[in-house]
Tab-separated table of C-alpha atoms in Angstrom:
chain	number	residue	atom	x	y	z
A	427	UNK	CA	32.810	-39.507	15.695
A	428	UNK	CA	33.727	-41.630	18.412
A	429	UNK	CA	33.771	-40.445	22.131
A	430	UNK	CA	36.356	-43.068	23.483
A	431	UNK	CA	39.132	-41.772	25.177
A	432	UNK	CA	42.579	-40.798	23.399
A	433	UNK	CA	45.022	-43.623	22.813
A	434	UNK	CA	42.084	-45.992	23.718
A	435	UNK	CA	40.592	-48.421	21.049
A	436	UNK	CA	37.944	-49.841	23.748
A	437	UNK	CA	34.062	-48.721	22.485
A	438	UNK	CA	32.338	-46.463	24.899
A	439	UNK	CA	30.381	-49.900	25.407
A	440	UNK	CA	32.726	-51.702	26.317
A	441	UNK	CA	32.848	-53.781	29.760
A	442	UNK	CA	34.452	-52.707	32.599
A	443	UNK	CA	36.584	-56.020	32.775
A	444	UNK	CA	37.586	-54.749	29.082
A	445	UNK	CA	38.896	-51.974	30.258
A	446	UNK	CA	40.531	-52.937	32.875
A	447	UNK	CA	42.090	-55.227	31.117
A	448	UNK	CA	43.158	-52.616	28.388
A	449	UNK	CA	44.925	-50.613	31.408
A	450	UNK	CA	46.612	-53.039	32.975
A	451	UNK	CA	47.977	-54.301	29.561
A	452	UNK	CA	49.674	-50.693	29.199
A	453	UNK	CA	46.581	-47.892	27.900
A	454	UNK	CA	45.992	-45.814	31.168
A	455	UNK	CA	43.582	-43.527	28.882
A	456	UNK	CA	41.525	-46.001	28.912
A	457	UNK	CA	40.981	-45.383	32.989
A	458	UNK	CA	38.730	-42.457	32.255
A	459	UNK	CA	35.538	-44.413	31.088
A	460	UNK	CA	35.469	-46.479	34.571
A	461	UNK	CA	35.605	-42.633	35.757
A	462	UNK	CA	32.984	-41.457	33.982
A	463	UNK	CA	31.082	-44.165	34.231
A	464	UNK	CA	31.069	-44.175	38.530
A	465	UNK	CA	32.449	-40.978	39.256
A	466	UNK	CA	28.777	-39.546	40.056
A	467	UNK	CA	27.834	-42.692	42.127
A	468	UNK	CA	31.290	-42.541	44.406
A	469	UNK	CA	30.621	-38.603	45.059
A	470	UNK	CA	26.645	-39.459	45.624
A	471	UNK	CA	28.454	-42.485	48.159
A	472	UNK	CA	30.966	-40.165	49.599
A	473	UNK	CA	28.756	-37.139	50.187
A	474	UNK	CA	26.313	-39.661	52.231
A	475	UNK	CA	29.342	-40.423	54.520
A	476	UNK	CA	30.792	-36.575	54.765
A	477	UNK	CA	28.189	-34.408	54.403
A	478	UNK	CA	29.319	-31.710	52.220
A	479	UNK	CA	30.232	-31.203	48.405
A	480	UNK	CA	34.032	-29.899	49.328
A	481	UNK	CA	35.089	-33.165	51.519
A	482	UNK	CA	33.051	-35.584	49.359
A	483	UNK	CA	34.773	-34.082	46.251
A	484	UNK	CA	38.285	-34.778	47.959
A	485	UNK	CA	37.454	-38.423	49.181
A	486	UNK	CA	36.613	-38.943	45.222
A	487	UNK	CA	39.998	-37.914	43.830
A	488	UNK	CA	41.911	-40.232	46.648
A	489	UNK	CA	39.996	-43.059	45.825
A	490	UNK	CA	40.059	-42.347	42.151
A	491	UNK	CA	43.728	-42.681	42.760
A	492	UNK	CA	43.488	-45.544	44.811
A	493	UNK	CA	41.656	-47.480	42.797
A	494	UNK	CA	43.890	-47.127	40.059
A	495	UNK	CA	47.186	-47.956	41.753
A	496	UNK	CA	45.331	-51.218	43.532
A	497	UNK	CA	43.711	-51.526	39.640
A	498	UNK	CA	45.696	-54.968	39.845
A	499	UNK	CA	44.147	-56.779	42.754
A	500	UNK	CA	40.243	-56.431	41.155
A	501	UNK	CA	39.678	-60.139	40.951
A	502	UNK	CA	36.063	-59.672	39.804
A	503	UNK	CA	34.632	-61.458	42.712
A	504	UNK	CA	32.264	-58.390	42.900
A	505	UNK	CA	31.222	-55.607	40.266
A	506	UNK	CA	34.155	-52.972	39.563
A	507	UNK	CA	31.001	-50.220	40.795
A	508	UNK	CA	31.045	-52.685	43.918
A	509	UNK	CA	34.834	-52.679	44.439
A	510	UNK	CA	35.766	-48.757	43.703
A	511	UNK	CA	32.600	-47.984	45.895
A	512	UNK	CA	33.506	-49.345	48.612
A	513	UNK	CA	37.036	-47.991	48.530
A	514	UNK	CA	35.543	-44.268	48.098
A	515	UNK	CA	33.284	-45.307	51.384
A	516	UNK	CA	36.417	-46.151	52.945
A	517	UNK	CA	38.213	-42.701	51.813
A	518	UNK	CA	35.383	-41.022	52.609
A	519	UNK	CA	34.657	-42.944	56.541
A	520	UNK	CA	38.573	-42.420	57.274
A	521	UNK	CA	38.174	-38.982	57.063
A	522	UNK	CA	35.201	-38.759	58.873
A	523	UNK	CA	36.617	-40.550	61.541
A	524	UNK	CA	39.522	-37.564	61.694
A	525	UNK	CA	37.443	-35.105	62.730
A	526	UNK	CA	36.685	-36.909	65.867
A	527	UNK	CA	32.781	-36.000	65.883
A	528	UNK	CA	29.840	-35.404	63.410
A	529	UNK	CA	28.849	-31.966	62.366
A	530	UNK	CA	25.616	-30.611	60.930
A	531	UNK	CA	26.508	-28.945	57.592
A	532	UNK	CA	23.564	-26.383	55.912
A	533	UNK	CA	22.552	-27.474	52.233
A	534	UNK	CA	23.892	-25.332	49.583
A	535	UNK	CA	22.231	-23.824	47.178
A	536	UNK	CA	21.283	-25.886	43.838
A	537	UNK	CA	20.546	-24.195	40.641
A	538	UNK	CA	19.237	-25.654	37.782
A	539	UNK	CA	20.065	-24.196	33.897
A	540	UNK	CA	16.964	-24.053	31.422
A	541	UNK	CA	14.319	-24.525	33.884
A	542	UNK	CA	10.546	-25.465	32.436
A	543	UNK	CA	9.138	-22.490	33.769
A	544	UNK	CA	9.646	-20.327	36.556
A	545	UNK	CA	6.692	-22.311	38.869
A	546	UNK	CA	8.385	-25.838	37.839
A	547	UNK	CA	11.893	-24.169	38.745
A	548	UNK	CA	11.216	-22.961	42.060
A	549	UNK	CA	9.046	-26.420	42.939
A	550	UNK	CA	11.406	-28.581	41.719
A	551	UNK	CA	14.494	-26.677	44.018
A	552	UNK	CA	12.807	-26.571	46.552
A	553	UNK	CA	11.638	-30.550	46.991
A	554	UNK	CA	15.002	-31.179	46.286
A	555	UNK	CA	16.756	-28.937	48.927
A	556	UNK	CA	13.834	-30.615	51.622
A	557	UNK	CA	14.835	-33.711	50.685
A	558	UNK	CA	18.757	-33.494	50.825
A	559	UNK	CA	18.536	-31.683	54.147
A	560	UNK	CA	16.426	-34.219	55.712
A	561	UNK	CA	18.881	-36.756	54.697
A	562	UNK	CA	21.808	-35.115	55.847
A	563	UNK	CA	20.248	-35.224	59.107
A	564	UNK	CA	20.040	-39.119	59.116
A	565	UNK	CA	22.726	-40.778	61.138
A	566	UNK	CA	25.811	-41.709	59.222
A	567	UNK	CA	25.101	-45.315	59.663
A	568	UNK	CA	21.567	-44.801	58.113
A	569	UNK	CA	22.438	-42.131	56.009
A	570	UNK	CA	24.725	-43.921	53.830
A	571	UNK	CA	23.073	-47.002	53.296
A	572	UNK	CA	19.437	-45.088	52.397
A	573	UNK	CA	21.933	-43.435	49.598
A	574	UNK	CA	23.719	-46.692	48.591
A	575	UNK	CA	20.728	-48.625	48.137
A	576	UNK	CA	18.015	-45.880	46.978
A	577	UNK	CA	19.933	-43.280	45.431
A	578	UNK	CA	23.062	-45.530	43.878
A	579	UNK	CA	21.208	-48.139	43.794
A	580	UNK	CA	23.130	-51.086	44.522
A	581	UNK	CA	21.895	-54.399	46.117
A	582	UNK	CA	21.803	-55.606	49.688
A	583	UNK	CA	24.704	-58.008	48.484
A	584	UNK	CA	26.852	-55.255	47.399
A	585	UNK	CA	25.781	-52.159	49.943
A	586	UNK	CA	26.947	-54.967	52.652
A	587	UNK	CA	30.313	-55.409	50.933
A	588	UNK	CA	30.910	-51.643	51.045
A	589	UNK	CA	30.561	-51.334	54.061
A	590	UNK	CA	31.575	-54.459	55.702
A	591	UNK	CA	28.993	-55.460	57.053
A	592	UNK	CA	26.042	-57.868	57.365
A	593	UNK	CA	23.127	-57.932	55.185
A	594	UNK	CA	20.762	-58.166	57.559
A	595	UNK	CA	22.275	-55.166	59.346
A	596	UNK	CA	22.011	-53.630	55.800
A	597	UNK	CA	18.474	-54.264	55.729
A	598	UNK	CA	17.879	-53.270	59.507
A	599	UNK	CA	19.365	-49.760	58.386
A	600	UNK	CA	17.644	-48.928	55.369
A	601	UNK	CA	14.136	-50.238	57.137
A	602	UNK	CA	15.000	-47.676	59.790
A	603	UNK	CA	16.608	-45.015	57.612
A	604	UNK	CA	13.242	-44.834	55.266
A	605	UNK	CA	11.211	-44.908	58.051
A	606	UNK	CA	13.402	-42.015	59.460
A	607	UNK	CA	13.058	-40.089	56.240
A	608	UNK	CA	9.488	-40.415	56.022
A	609	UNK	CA	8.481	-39.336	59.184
A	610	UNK	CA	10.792	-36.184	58.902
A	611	UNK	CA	9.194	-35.497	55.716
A	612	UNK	CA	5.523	-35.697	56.692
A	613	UNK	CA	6.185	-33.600	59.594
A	614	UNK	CA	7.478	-30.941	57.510
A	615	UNK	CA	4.779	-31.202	55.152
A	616	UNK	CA	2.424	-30.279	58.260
A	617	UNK	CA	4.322	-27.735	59.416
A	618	UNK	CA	3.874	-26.211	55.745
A	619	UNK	CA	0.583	-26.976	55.415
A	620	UNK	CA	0.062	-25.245	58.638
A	621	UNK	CA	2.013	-21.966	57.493
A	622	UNK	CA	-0.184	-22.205	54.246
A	623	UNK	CA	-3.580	-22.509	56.105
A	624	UNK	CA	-2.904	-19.342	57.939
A	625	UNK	CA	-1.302	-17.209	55.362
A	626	UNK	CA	-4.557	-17.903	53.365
A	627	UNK	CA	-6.826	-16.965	56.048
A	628	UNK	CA	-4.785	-13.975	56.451
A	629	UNK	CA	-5.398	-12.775	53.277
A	630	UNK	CA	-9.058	-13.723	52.780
């Protein structure tokens, strides 16, 4: 049974200059495989900019709804992931710049359905909750270029034409934005080890 959307006769692998096409020649269905397709990659992008689910979620939907009314203009000079990330990074940076100043936002809670085993579960949300917090506490600068390039995995190429900016400046801020992450991630791996080491004595 096919999975395409209804109204659409595009297959699922079909490119995203093919569907574009298809929705600018009158089949606005069509619109939800580009959505499904980056929808995931333009929260990850937004989030990285924001800071929190609730914000990141509402920067999607406006550039979801940006993109599609500027659908016209994509002149394929860069990827379609390329051109609809870059207007969720500017969604997401205009309303960061509205608050006036950055604020430090506590990770949420992740849960995780079906888990291996109870030991695997509680590893597994744990390295994950470490590892989000310490890069929400990156810069802005840093923090969304570490998630552009490592997480979304675009290029230097494209990361810089989200952003507008240089590439070398791209380069300059995930060199320092890794560097960031690691040292913030080895010191709390001390600190642990630390807490370990004495609960064991403790106990012996």
């Amino acid at each position: 049974m096919s999975t395409q959307p209804a109204g659409s006769r595009l297959r699922d692998d079909a490119s995203d200059l093919d569907v574009i096409t298809t929705v600018l020649g009158g089949d606005p269905d069509a619109f939800a495989m580009l959505v499904r397709r980056y929808n995931q990659a333009m929260f990850r992008a937004c989030r990285a900019v924001l800071g929190n689910d609730s914000d990141a979620e509402d920067a999607v939907q406006v550039a979801w709804l940006n993109g599609y009314r500027a659908l016209a203009t994509f002149r394929g000079e860069s990827t379609f992931r390329t051109w609809i990330t870059r207007i969720a990074v500017n969604e997401a940076s205009s309303r960061l710049r509205s608050r006036n100043t950055l604020r430090a936002v506590p990770t949420e809670e992740m849960t995780m359905e079906n888990p291996a085993s109870p030991e695997h579960d509680a590893v597994t949300s744990e390295l994950g909750r470490l590892l989000e917090r310490e890069i929400d506490r990156l810069p802005e600068g840093m923090r969304t270029v570490l998630v552009l390039r490592d997480i979304i995995e675009l290029d230097t190429a494209e990361t810089a034409s989200c952003l507008g900016i240089g590439e070398e400046n791209v380069r300059i801020r995930l060199h320092r934005a890794r560097q960031a992450l690691a040292d913030s991630l080895a010191t709390e791996a001390i600190d642990r080890a630390s807490v370990w080491r004495f609960d064991a004595a403790r106990r012996a």
